[in-house]
PDB file of C-alpha atoms and ligand atoms in Angstrom:
ATOM      1  CA  MET B   1       7.968  21.028  -4.805  1.00 75.00           C
ATOM      2  CA  LEU B   2       6.839  18.040  -4.621  1.00 77.00           C
ATOM      3  CA  LEU B   3       4.682  15.561  -7.054  1.00 78.00           C
ATOM      4  CA  THR B   4       3.111  12.262  -5.383  1.00 75.00           C
ATOM      5  CA  LYS B   5      -0.040  10.161  -6.196  1.00 74.00           C
ATOM      6  CA  GLU B   6      -3.105  10.967  -6.267  1.00 69.00           C
ATOM      7  CA  PRO B   7      -5.788   9.219  -4.315  1.00 62.00           C
ATOM      8  CA  THR B   8      -2.501  10.081  -2.044  1.00 62.00           C
ATOM      9  CA  SER B   9      -4.471  13.140  -1.177  1.00 61.00           C
ATOM     10  CA  ASN B  10      -7.277  11.476   1.148  1.00 67.00           C
ATOM     11  CA  THR B  11      -4.070   9.508   3.123  1.00 74.00           C
ATOM     12  CA  PRO B  12      -2.780  10.546   6.724  1.00 78.00           C
ATOM     13  CA  ILE B  13       0.754  11.912   4.163  1.00 82.00           C
ATOM     14  CA  GLY B  14      -1.226  13.605   2.549  1.00 83.00           C
ATOM     15  CA  LYS B  15      -3.341  15.202   4.741  1.00 86.00           C
ATOM     16  CA  LEU B  16       0.554  15.866   5.752  1.00 88.00           C
ATOM     17  CA  ILE B  17       1.420  17.754   3.025  1.00 90.00           C
ATOM     18  CA  ARG B  18      -1.304  19.489   2.160  1.00 89.00           C
ATOM     19  CA  GLU B  19      -2.375  20.853   5.833  1.00 91.00           C
ATOM     20  CA  VAL B  20       1.127  21.281   7.175  1.00 93.00           C
ATOM     21  CA  PHE B  21       4.220  21.304   4.443  1.00 93.00           C
ATOM     22  CA  ILE B  22       1.127  23.661   2.199  1.00 93.00           C
ATOM     23  CA  PRO B  23       1.172  26.745   4.825  1.00 95.00           C
ATOM     24  CA  TRP B  24       4.574  25.963   5.213  1.00 95.00           C
ATOM     25  CA  GLY B  25       5.382  27.191   0.795  1.00 95.00           C
ATOM     26  CA  LEU B  26       6.442  23.359  -0.511  1.00 94.00           C
ATOM     27  CA  GLU B  27       4.565  23.131  -3.897  1.00 94.00           C
ATOM     28  CA  ALA B  28       2.748  19.679  -4.216  1.00 94.00           C
ATOM     29  CA  ALA B  29       1.397  18.210  -7.318  1.00 92.00           C
ATOM     30  CA  PHE B  30      -1.076  15.042  -7.013  1.00 91.00           C
ATOM     31  CA  ILE B  31      -1.051  13.148 -10.016  1.00 92.00           C
ATOM     32  CA  ASP B  32      -1.914   9.486 -11.166  1.00 92.00           C
ATOM     33  CA  MET B  33       1.952   8.037 -10.763  1.00 93.00           C
ATOM     34  CA  THR B  34       0.651   4.886 -13.253  1.00 95.00           C
ATOM     35  CA  ASP B  35       0.851   7.379 -15.821  1.00 95.00           C
ATOM     36  CA  LEU B  36       3.938   8.031 -17.224  1.00 96.00           C
ATOM     37  CA  ASP B  37       2.909  11.706 -19.579  1.00 96.00           C
ATOM     38  CA  GLN B  38       1.297  13.100 -16.088  1.00 95.00           C
ATOM     39  CA  VAL B  39       4.726  12.682 -14.272  1.00 96.00           C
ATOM     40  CA  HIS B  40       6.828  13.631 -16.893  1.00 95.00           C
ATOM     41  CA  LYS B  41       4.014  16.970 -17.648  1.00 95.00           C
ATOM     42  CA  GLY B  42       4.461  17.213 -13.565  1.00 95.00           C
ATOM     43  CA  VAL B  43       7.720  17.351 -13.978  1.00 95.00           C
ATOM     44  CA  GLN B  44       8.684  21.673 -13.128  1.00 94.00           C
ATOM     45  CA  ALA B  45      11.967  23.360 -12.566  1.00 93.00           C
ATOM     46  CA  ASN B  46      11.877  23.025  -9.080  1.00 94.00           C
ATOM     47  CA  THR B  47      11.139  19.279  -8.195  1.00 96.00           C
ATOM     48  CA  ARG B  48      12.923  18.266  -5.881  1.00 95.00           C
ATOM     49  CA  LEU B  49      11.173  15.141  -4.840  1.00 96.00           C
ATOM     50  CA  ILE B  50       8.516  12.635  -6.789  1.00 96.00           C
ATOM     51  CA  LEU B  51       7.047  10.261  -4.071  1.00 95.00           C
ATOM     52  CA  VAL B  52       5.954   6.801  -4.831  1.00 96.00           C
ATOM     53  CA  GLU B  53       3.311   4.648  -3.727  1.00 95.00           C
ATOM     54  CA  THR B  54       3.308   0.805  -5.597  1.00 97.00           C
ATOM     55  CA  PRO B  55       1.110  -1.577  -5.306  1.00 97.00           C
ATOM     56  CA  SER B  56      -1.415   1.759  -3.991  1.00 94.00           C
ATOM     57  CA  ASN B  57      -3.931   1.115  -1.230  1.00 91.00           C
ATOM     58  CA  PRO B  58      -6.812  -0.030  -1.764  1.00 92.00           C
ATOM     59  CA  LEU B  59      -7.048   0.073  -5.690  1.00 94.00           C
ATOM     60  CA  LEU B  60      -3.104  -2.039  -5.584  1.00 96.00           C
ATOM     61  CA  LYS B  61      -2.435   0.652  -8.771  1.00 96.00           C
ATOM     62  CA  ILE B  62       1.174  -0.230  -9.853  1.00 97.00           C
ATOM     63  CA  THR B  63       3.315   2.553 -10.594  1.00 97.00           C
ATOM     64  CA  ASP B  64       6.980   1.962 -12.537  1.00 98.00           C
ATOM     65  CA  ILE B  65       9.451   2.472 -10.849  1.00 98.00           C
ATOM     66  CA  ALA B  66      12.907   2.394 -13.123  1.00 98.00           C
ATOM     67  CA  ALA B  67      10.244   4.355 -15.441  1.00 98.00           C
ATOM     68  CA  VAL B  68       9.617   6.964 -12.449  1.00 98.00           C
ATOM     69  CA  VAL B  69      13.603   7.132 -11.744  1.00 98.00           C
ATOM     70  CA  GLU B  70      14.808   8.054 -15.298  1.00 97.00           C
ATOM     71  CA  ILE B  71      12.347  11.140 -14.998  1.00 97.00           C
ATOM     72  CA  ALA B  72      13.682  11.744 -11.678  1.00 97.00           C
ATOM     73  CA  ARG B  73      16.646  11.399 -13.235  1.00 96.00           C
ATOM     74  CA  GLN B  74      17.079  14.116 -16.090  1.00 94.00           C
ATOM     75  CA  ALA B  75      15.616  16.433 -13.184  1.00 94.00           C
ATOM     76  CA  GLY B  76      17.267  16.619 -10.781  1.00 95.00           C
ATOM     77  CA  ALA B  77      15.482  14.823  -8.271  1.00 96.00           C
ATOM     78  CA  TRP B  78      14.656  11.798  -5.157  1.00 96.00           C
ATOM     79  CA  VAL B  79      12.172   9.471  -5.851  1.00 97.00           C
ATOM     80  CA  LEU B  80      10.378   8.921  -2.407  1.00 97.00           C
ATOM     81  CA  CYS B  81       8.977   4.560  -2.901  1.00 97.00           C
ATOM     82  CA  ASP B  82       6.312   3.807  -0.379  1.00 96.00           C
ATOM     83  CA  SER B  83       6.862  -0.264  -0.632  1.00 97.00           C
ATOM     84  CA  THR B  84       4.051  -0.611   2.016  1.00 97.00           C
ATOM     85  CA  VAL B  85       1.993  -2.782   0.515  1.00 97.00           C
ATOM     86  CA  ALA B  86       4.794  -5.126  -1.116  1.00 98.00           C
ATOM     87  CA  THR B  87       7.526  -5.572   1.861  1.00 97.00           C
ATOM     88  CA  PRO B  88      11.624  -6.113   1.126  1.00 97.00           C
ATOM     89  CA  ILE B  89      10.930  -9.362   0.162  1.00 97.00           C
ATOM     90  CA  LEU B  90       8.169  -8.990  -2.706  1.00 98.00           C
ATOM     91  CA  GLN B  91       9.940  -5.617  -4.099  1.00 98.00           C
ATOM     92  CA  GLN B  92      13.028  -3.807  -3.651  1.00 97.00           C
ATOM     93  CA  PRO B  93      13.103  -0.044  -4.924  1.00 98.00           C
ATOM     94  CA  LEU B  94      17.120   0.653  -4.228  1.00 98.00           C
ATOM     95  CA  ASN B  95      17.607  -1.514  -6.560  1.00 97.00           C
ATOM     96  CA  LEU B  96      14.998  -0.418  -9.054  1.00 97.00           C
ATOM     97  CA  GLY B  97      16.592   3.426  -8.646  1.00 98.00           C
ATOM     98  CA  ALA B  98      14.750   4.487  -6.047  1.00 98.00           C
ATOM     99  CA  ASP B  99      17.055   7.171  -4.024  1.00 97.00           C
ATOM    100  CA  LEU B 100      14.377   6.368  -0.847  1.00 97.00           C
ATOM    101  CA  ALA B 101      12.231   3.420   0.914  1.00 98.00           C
ATOM    102  CA  LEU B 102       9.911   3.439   2.925  1.00 96.00           C
ATOM    103  CA  HIS B 103       7.818   1.127   4.876  1.00 97.00           C
ATOM    104  CA  ALA B 104       4.771   1.131   8.104  1.00 96.00           C
ATOM    105  CA  THR B 105       6.208  -1.226  10.258  1.00 97.00           C
ATOM    106  CA  THR B 106       3.093  -1.288  11.127  1.00 97.00           C
ATOM    107  CA  LYS B 107       2.062  -4.090   8.795  1.00 97.00           C
ATOM    108  CA  TYR B 108       3.976  -6.558   7.745  1.00 98.00           C
ATOM    109  CA  LEU B 109       7.074  -6.159   8.894  1.00 98.00           C
ATOM    110  CA  GLY B 110       5.728  -6.160  12.105  1.00 98.00           C
ATOM    111  CA  GLY B 111       3.235  -8.521  10.688  1.00 98.00           C
ATOM    112  CA  HIS B 112       0.898  -9.312  14.608  1.00 97.00           C
ATOM    113  CA  SER B 113      -0.970  -5.942  14.074  1.00 96.00           C
ATOM    114  CA  ASP B 114       0.196  -5.402  17.925  1.00 96.00           C
ATOM    115  CA  VAL B 115       2.811  -2.269  17.199  1.00 96.00           C
ATOM    116  CA  LEU B 116       2.785   1.181  15.470  1.00 95.00           C
ATOM    117  CA  GLY B 117       5.629   1.682  13.357  1.00 95.00           C
ATOM    118  CA  GLY B 118       8.275   2.793  10.158  1.00 95.00           C
ATOM    119  CA  VAL B 119      11.571   2.782   8.188  1.00 95.00           C
ATOM    120  CA  LEU B 120      12.720   5.207   5.946  1.00 96.00           C
ATOM    121  CA  VAL B 121      16.215   3.692   4.314  1.00 97.00           C
ATOM    122  CA  ALA B 122      18.147   6.201   1.551  1.00 97.00           C
ATOM    123  CA  ARG B 123      20.386   4.090  -0.797  1.00 94.00           C
ATOM    124  CA  GLN B 124      23.510   6.117   0.194  1.00 94.00           C
ATOM    125  CA  GLU B 125      24.991   8.094   2.835  1.00 95.00           C
ATOM    126  CA  SER B 126      24.480  12.123   1.109  1.00 94.00           C
ATOM    127  CA  LEU B 127      23.759  15.753   3.389  1.00 93.00           C
ATOM    128  CA  LEU B 128      19.853  15.716   3.315  1.00 91.00           C
ATOM    129  CA  TRP B 129      20.376  11.775   4.458  1.00 94.00           C
ATOM    130  CA  GLU B 130      22.302  12.888   7.720  1.00 96.00           C
ATOM    131  CA  ARG B 131      18.962  16.121   7.476  1.00 94.00           C
ATOM    132  CA  VAL B 132      16.168  13.379   7.540  1.00 93.00           C
ATOM    133  CA  ARG B 133      18.130  11.927  10.846  1.00 94.00           C
ATOM    134  CA  PHE B 134      18.075  14.860  12.245  1.00 96.00           C
ATOM    135  CA  LEU B 135      14.694  15.523  12.277  1.00 93.00           C
ATOM    136  CA  GLN B 136      14.186  12.094  13.078  1.00 93.00           C
ATOM    137  CA  ARG B 137      16.178  12.705  16.547  1.00 93.00           C
ATOM    138  CA  ASN B 138      15.204  16.636  17.752  1.00 94.00           C
ATOM    139  CA  GLY B 139      11.539  15.907  16.241  1.00 91.00           C
ATOM    140  CA  GLY B 140      10.859  12.940  18.576  1.00 90.00           C
ATOM    141  CA  ALA B 141       9.987   9.993  16.087  1.00 90.00           C
ATOM    142  CA  VAL B 142      12.068   7.195  18.108  1.00 93.00           C
ATOM    143  CA  PRO B 143      10.952   4.203  18.344  1.00 94.00           C
ATOM    144  CA  SER B 144      10.724   2.787  22.155  1.00 95.00           C
ATOM    145  CA  PRO B 145      13.477  -0.300  22.618  1.00 96.00           C
ATOM    146  CA  PHE B 146       9.566  -2.735  23.079  1.00 97.00           C
ATOM    147  CA  GLU B 147       8.537  -1.286  19.783  1.00 96.00           C
ATOM    148  CA  CYS B 148      11.576  -1.764  18.521  1.00 96.00           C
ATOM    149  CA  TRP B 149      11.888  -5.534  19.209  1.00 97.00           C
ATOM    150  CA  LEU B 150       8.248  -5.911  18.303  1.00 97.00           C
ATOM    151  CA  ALA B 151       9.525  -5.759  14.387  1.00 97.00           C
ATOM    152  CA  THR B 152      12.542  -7.456  14.310  1.00 97.00           C
ATOM    153  CA  ARG B 153       9.883 -10.567  16.015  1.00 97.00           C
ATOM    154  CA  GLY B 154       8.156 -10.548  13.142  1.00 98.00           C
ATOM    155  CA  ILE B 155      10.779  -9.447  10.023  1.00 97.00           C
ATOM    156  CA  ASP B 156      12.290 -13.133  10.857  1.00 97.00           C
ATOM    157  CA  THR B 157       8.850 -14.956   9.409  1.00 98.00           C
ATOM    158  CA  LEU B 158       8.171 -12.480   6.964  1.00 98.00           C
ATOM    159  CA  PRO B 159       9.289 -14.222   3.996  1.00 98.00           C
ATOM    160  CA  TYR B 160       7.261 -17.589   4.939  1.00 98.00           C
ATOM    161  CA  ARG B 161       4.211 -15.427   6.127  1.00 98.00           C
ATOM    162  CA  MET B 162       4.707 -13.352   2.251  1.00 98.00           C
ATOM    163  CA  ARG B 163       4.796 -16.232  -0.034  1.00 97.00           C
ATOM    164  CA  THR B 164       1.828 -18.004   1.863  1.00 98.00           C
ATOM    165  CA  GLN B 165      -0.550 -14.122   2.281  1.00 98.00           C
ATOM    166  CA  ALA B 166       0.501 -13.684  -1.571  1.00 98.00           C
ATOM    167  CA  GLU B 167      -0.499 -17.365  -2.517  1.00 98.00           C
ATOM    168  CA  ASN B 168      -3.400 -16.906  -0.381  1.00 98.00           C
ATOM    169  CA  ALA B 169      -4.896 -14.167  -2.157  1.00 98.00           C
ATOM    170  CA  LEU B 170      -4.955 -15.494  -5.394  1.00 98.00           C
ATOM    171  CA  LYS B 171      -6.427 -17.836  -5.204  1.00 98.00           C
ATOM    172  CA  ILE B 172      -8.859 -15.883  -3.145  1.00 98.00           C
ATOM    173  CA  ALA B 173      -8.635 -12.970  -5.827  1.00 98.00           C
ATOM    174  CA  HIS B 174      -9.834 -15.891  -8.860  1.00 98.00           C
ATOM    175  CA  PHE B 175     -12.345 -17.402  -6.487  1.00 98.00           C
ATOM    176  CA  LEU B 176     -14.240 -13.291  -6.644  1.00 98.00           C
ATOM    177  CA  ASN B 177     -13.522 -12.582  -9.728  1.00 97.00           C
ATOM    178  CA  GLY B 178     -15.820 -15.951 -10.615  1.00 97.00           C
ATOM    179  CA  HIS B 179     -17.827 -14.978  -7.883  1.00 98.00           C
ATOM    180  CA  PRO B 180     -21.974 -14.226  -9.497  1.00 98.00           C
ATOM    181  CA  GLN B 181     -21.499 -11.066  -6.180  1.00 98.00           C
ATOM    182  CA  VAL B 182     -18.855  -8.968  -7.296  1.00 98.00           C
ATOM    183  CA  GLU B 183     -18.850  -5.915  -9.761  1.00 98.00           C
ATOM    184  CA  LYS B 184     -14.657  -6.617 -10.001  1.00 98.00           C
ATOM    185  CA  VAL B 185     -12.283  -6.915  -8.555  1.00 98.00           C
ATOM    186  CA  TYR B 186      -7.792  -5.131  -7.734  1.00 98.00           C
ATOM    187  CA  TYR B 187      -5.429  -7.788  -7.410  1.00 98.00           C
ATOM    188  CA  PRO B 188      -2.027  -7.436  -9.513  1.00 98.00           C
ATOM    189  CA  GLY B 189      -1.827 -11.271  -9.996  1.00 98.00           C
ATOM    190  CA  LEU B 190      -4.678 -10.790 -11.676  1.00 98.00           C
ATOM    191  CA  PRO B 191      -4.164 -11.495 -15.328  1.00 98.00           C
ATOM    192  CA  GLU B 192      -6.884  -8.825 -16.587  1.00 96.00           C
ATOM    193  CA  HIS B 193      -5.553  -6.518 -13.447  1.00 98.00           C
ATOM    194  CA  PRO B 194      -2.963  -3.432 -15.945  1.00 97.00           C
ATOM    195  CA  GLY B 195      -0.334  -3.446 -14.164  1.00 97.00           C
ATOM    196  CA  HIS B 196      -0.076  -7.276 -14.395  1.00 98.00           C
ATOM    197  CA  GLN B 197       2.737  -7.594 -16.298  1.00 98.00           C
ATOM    198  CA  LEU B 198       4.411  -4.372 -14.321  1.00 98.00           C
ATOM    199  CA  ALA B 199       4.180  -5.931 -11.231  1.00 98.00           C
ATOM    200  CA  ALA B 200       5.149  -9.443 -12.175  1.00 98.00           C
ATOM    201  CA  ARG B 201       8.600  -7.562 -13.170  1.00 97.00           C
ATOM    202  CA  GLN B 202       9.407  -5.687 -10.541  1.00 98.00           C
ATOM    203  CA  MET B 203       7.403  -8.309  -7.697  1.00 98.00           C
ATOM    204  CA  THR B 204       8.691 -11.527  -7.109  1.00 98.00           C
ATOM    205  CA  ALA B 205       5.004 -11.833  -5.942  1.00 98.00           C
ATOM    206  CA  PHE B 206       1.451 -10.261  -6.031  1.00 98.00           C
ATOM    207  CA  GLY B 207       1.348  -9.871  -2.226  1.00 98.00           C
ATOM    208  CA  GLY B 208      -1.290 -10.613   0.615  1.00 98.00           C
ATOM    209  CA  LEU B 209      -3.720  -7.931  -0.243  1.00 98.00           C
ATOM    210  CA  LEU B 210      -7.108  -6.944  -3.099  1.00 98.00           C
ATOM    211  CA  SER B 211     -10.058  -4.962  -2.843  1.00 98.00           C
ATOM    212  CA  PHE B 212     -13.553  -5.860  -4.576  1.00 98.00           C
ATOM    213  CA  GLN B 213     -16.216  -3.954  -5.697  1.00 98.00           C
ATOM    214  CA  VAL B 214     -19.492  -5.778  -4.442  1.00 98.00           C
ATOM    215  CA  LYS B 215     -22.287  -5.281  -6.493  1.00 97.00           C
ATOM    216  CA  GLY B 216     -25.158  -3.348  -5.220  1.00 96.00           C
ATOM    217  CA  ASP B 217     -24.699  -0.429  -2.802  1.00 94.00           C
ATOM    218  CA  GLN B 218     -22.612   1.296  -0.042  1.00 94.00           C
ATOM    219  CA  SER B 219     -24.909  -0.354   3.010  1.00 94.00           C
ATOM    220  CA  HIS B 220     -25.578  -3.336   0.368  1.00 96.00           C
ATOM    221  CA  SER B 221     -20.973  -3.995   1.061  1.00 96.00           C
ATOM    222  CA  MET B 222     -21.192  -3.132   4.083  1.00 96.00           C
ATOM    223  CA  GLN B 223     -23.880  -5.660   5.134  1.00 97.00           C
ATOM    224  CA  VAL B 224     -21.577  -8.083   3.597  1.00 97.00           C
ATOM    225  CA  ALA B 225     -18.605  -7.036   5.141  1.00 97.00           C
ATOM    226  CA  ALA B 226     -20.282  -7.539   8.758  1.00 97.00           C
ATOM    227  CA  ARG B 227     -22.039 -11.561   7.888  1.00 97.00           C
ATOM    228  CA  LEU B 228     -18.161 -12.390   7.176  1.00 98.00           C
ATOM    229  CA  ARG B 229     -17.061 -14.883  10.655  1.00 98.00           C
ATOM    230  CA  LEU B 230     -13.481 -15.361  10.004  1.00 98.00           C
ATOM    231  CA  ILE B 231     -12.421 -12.586   8.943  1.00 98.00           C
ATOM    232  CA  THR B 232     -12.468  -9.904  10.985  1.00 97.00           C
ATOM    233  CA  ARG B 233     -13.865  -5.994  10.018  1.00 97.00           C
ATOM    234  CA  ALA B 234     -10.814  -3.546  10.831  1.00 95.00           C
ATOM    235  CA  THR B 235      -8.222  -1.070   9.379  1.00 89.00           C
ATOM    236  CA  SER B 236      -4.592  -1.851   8.810  1.00 92.00           C
ATOM    237  CA  PHE B 237      -3.838  -4.526   6.339  1.00 96.00           C
ATOM    238  CA  GLY B 238      -0.708  -7.241   6.669  1.00 97.00           C
ATOM    239  CA  GLY B 239      -1.560  -9.329   9.536  1.00 97.00           C
ATOM    240  CA  THR B 240      -1.391 -12.915  10.249  1.00 97.00           C
ATOM    241  CA  HIS B 241      -5.481 -12.865  10.524  1.00 98.00           C
ATOM    242  CA  SER B 242      -7.202 -11.565   7.489  1.00 98.00           C
ATOM    243  CA  LEU B 243      -9.148  -8.402   7.651  1.00 98.00           C
ATOM    244  CA  ILE B 244     -11.982  -6.442   5.878  1.00 98.00           C
ATOM    245  CA  GLU B 245     -12.119  -2.794   5.152  1.00 96.00           C
ATOM    246  CA  HIS B 246     -15.150  -0.603   4.329  1.00 94.00           C
ATOM    247  CA  ARG B 247     -12.679   1.872   2.405  1.00 89.00           C
ATOM    248  CA  ALA B 248     -14.986   5.098   1.670  1.00 88.00           C
ATOM    249  CA  SER B 249     -16.526   4.698   4.621  1.00 86.00           C
ATOM    250  CA  ILE B 250     -13.024   5.352   6.419  1.00 82.00           C
ATOM    251  CA  GLU B 251     -11.762   8.641   3.603  1.00 80.00           C
ATOM    252  CA  GLU B 252     -12.620  12.000   4.319  1.00 74.00           C
ATOM    253  CA  PRO B 253     -16.399  12.815   2.504  1.00 74.00           C
ATOM    254  CA  GLY B 254     -15.792  13.677  -1.449  1.00 75.00           C
ATOM    255  CA  THR B 255     -12.438  10.578  -1.842  1.00 80.00           C
ATOM    256  CA  THR B 256     -12.265   9.116  -5.320  1.00 82.00           C
ATOM    257  CA  THR B 257     -12.695   5.385  -3.894  1.00 88.00           C
ATOM    258  CA  PRO B 258     -15.625   3.564  -5.103  1.00 92.00           C
ATOM    259  CA  GLU B 259     -18.803   3.122  -2.074  1.00 93.00           C
ATOM    260  CA  ASN B 260     -18.999  -0.844  -1.935  1.00 96.00           C
ATOM    261  CA  LEU B 261     -15.377  -0.811  -2.346  1.00 97.00           C
ATOM    262  CA  LEU B 262     -14.104  -3.072   0.228  1.00 97.00           C
ATOM    263  CA  ARG B 263     -10.351  -3.949   1.189  1.00 97.00           C
ATOM    264  CA  LEU B 264      -9.574  -8.100   2.587  1.00 98.00           C
ATOM    265  CA  SER B 265      -5.497  -8.339   3.825  1.00 98.00           C
ATOM    266  CA  ILE B 266      -5.445 -11.681   3.460  1.00 98.00           C
ATOM    267  CA  GLY B 267      -3.813 -13.161   6.684  1.00 98.00           C
ATOM    268  CA  LEU B 268      -2.351 -16.930   7.520  1.00 98.00           C
ATOM    269  CA  GLU B 269      -5.869 -18.885   7.915  1.00 98.00           C
ATOM    270  CA  HIS B 270      -6.646 -22.164   5.247  1.00 98.00           C
ATOM    271  CA  PRO B 271      -7.670 -20.426   1.877  1.00 98.00           C
ATOM    272  CA  ASP B 272     -10.527 -22.702   1.648  1.00 98.00           C
ATOM    273  CA  ASP B 273     -11.799 -21.129   5.859  1.00 98.00           C
ATOM    274  CA  LEU B 274     -11.210 -17.495   3.774  1.00 98.00           C
ATOM    275  CA  ILE B 275     -13.362 -18.572   0.774  1.00 98.00           C
ATOM    276  CA  THR B 276     -16.293 -20.465   2.456  1.00 98.00           C
ATOM    277  CA  ASP B 277     -17.117 -17.684   5.030  1.00 98.00           C
ATOM    278  CA  LEU B 278     -16.892 -15.596   2.141  1.00 98.00           C
ATOM    279  CA  ASP B 279     -19.306 -17.067   0.161  1.00 98.00           C
ATOM    280  CA  GLN B 280     -21.682 -17.772   2.860  1.00 98.00           C
ATOM    281  CA  ALA B 281     -21.109 -13.696   3.122  1.00 98.00           C
ATOM    282  CA  LEU B 282     -21.555 -12.891   0.076  1.00 97.00           C
ATOM    283  CA  THR B 283     -24.869 -15.533  -1.303  1.00 91.00           C
TER     284      THR B 283
HETATM  285  C1  PLP T 301      -0.420   1.902   6.312  1.00 57.84           C
HETATM  286  C2  PLP T 301       0.390   3.115   5.105  1.00 57.84           C
HETATM  287  C3  PLP T 301       1.093   3.525   6.158  1.00 57.84           C
HETATM  288  C4  PLP T 301       1.525   4.194   7.077  1.00 57.84           C
HETATM  289  O1  PLP T 301       1.546   3.900   7.774  1.00 57.84           O
HETATM  290  P1  PLP T 301       0.726   3.875   9.520  1.00 57.84           P
HETATM  291  O2  PLP T 301       1.716   2.518  10.330  1.00 57.84           O
HETATM  292  O3  PLP T 301      -0.695   2.979  10.114  1.00 57.84           O
HETATM  293  O4  PLP T 301       0.965   4.766   9.800  1.00 57.84           O
HETATM  294  C5  PLP T 301       2.318   4.241   4.744  1.00 57.84           C
HETATM  295  N1  PLP T 301       2.177   3.517   4.214  1.00 57.84           N
HETATM  296  C6  PLP T 301       0.800   3.347   2.837  1.00 57.84           C
HETATM  297  C7  PLP T 301       1.325   2.451   1.296  1.00 57.84           C
HETATM  298  C8  PLP T 301      -0.074   2.358   3.744  1.00 57.84           C
HETATM  299  O5  PLP T 301      -0.988   1.861   4.011  1.00 57.84           O
END
């Protein structure tokens, strides 16, 4: 049995769990990982893996990795942390006790919106890890030399990009938070974010990704995104160029993502230029 965060059911990982692994006999429970009581209650005798995604996409919820590891240890389960939004620069799940860390190289590691890939890292060798390697090799999830080259080229500048993108995201989160046309901002760097204290403990900065709700309905928030000139409308995040996405319309019907929510990936442009662009689009 697998425990995983609730909105995961809308992501590619969630679709694989629901449409492939559950029909094969895997049991899975989708729960709110930020609520440790729920994690406790969700663990069953046959739970083998707890999948944590922190910060989460797109609501930037923060889960206490060390606390989940503690619960998993008592149950004899492994913890896999999807740390894509944080990157290894801002958060190190293996040092907090997680058994596995997952990163999409598609996002900040590649960093230039030109590679698709991912890495899975284990804290130590084990029979299960050998099995994962076997499945990767024989299942064909093997990147080409060019994709590896793109990823390693990106990693060279990762610490410097993360530092700047996190600094800029914090400025933009404060700007949006004070804007009369904005209903709510989701960014762990804001003191009122429910995961702020925890993020300050388990991360070295709050990252370059944030979401916000525009006052009004879905079509109004989509118009705001369409009026932006410097920030491009596109899915994905983590590149040098700022991107914005109307999240609910790319998720499945019945998504819990608010209809007026825009997700913003802050790139390396000057923060004042981004603020000017957002201000003209909102007003
Ligand atoms: C994008 C993303 C992935 C998957 O990355 P792709 O390479 O786009 O398939 C996994 N986890 C999180 C948290 C992501 O944001």
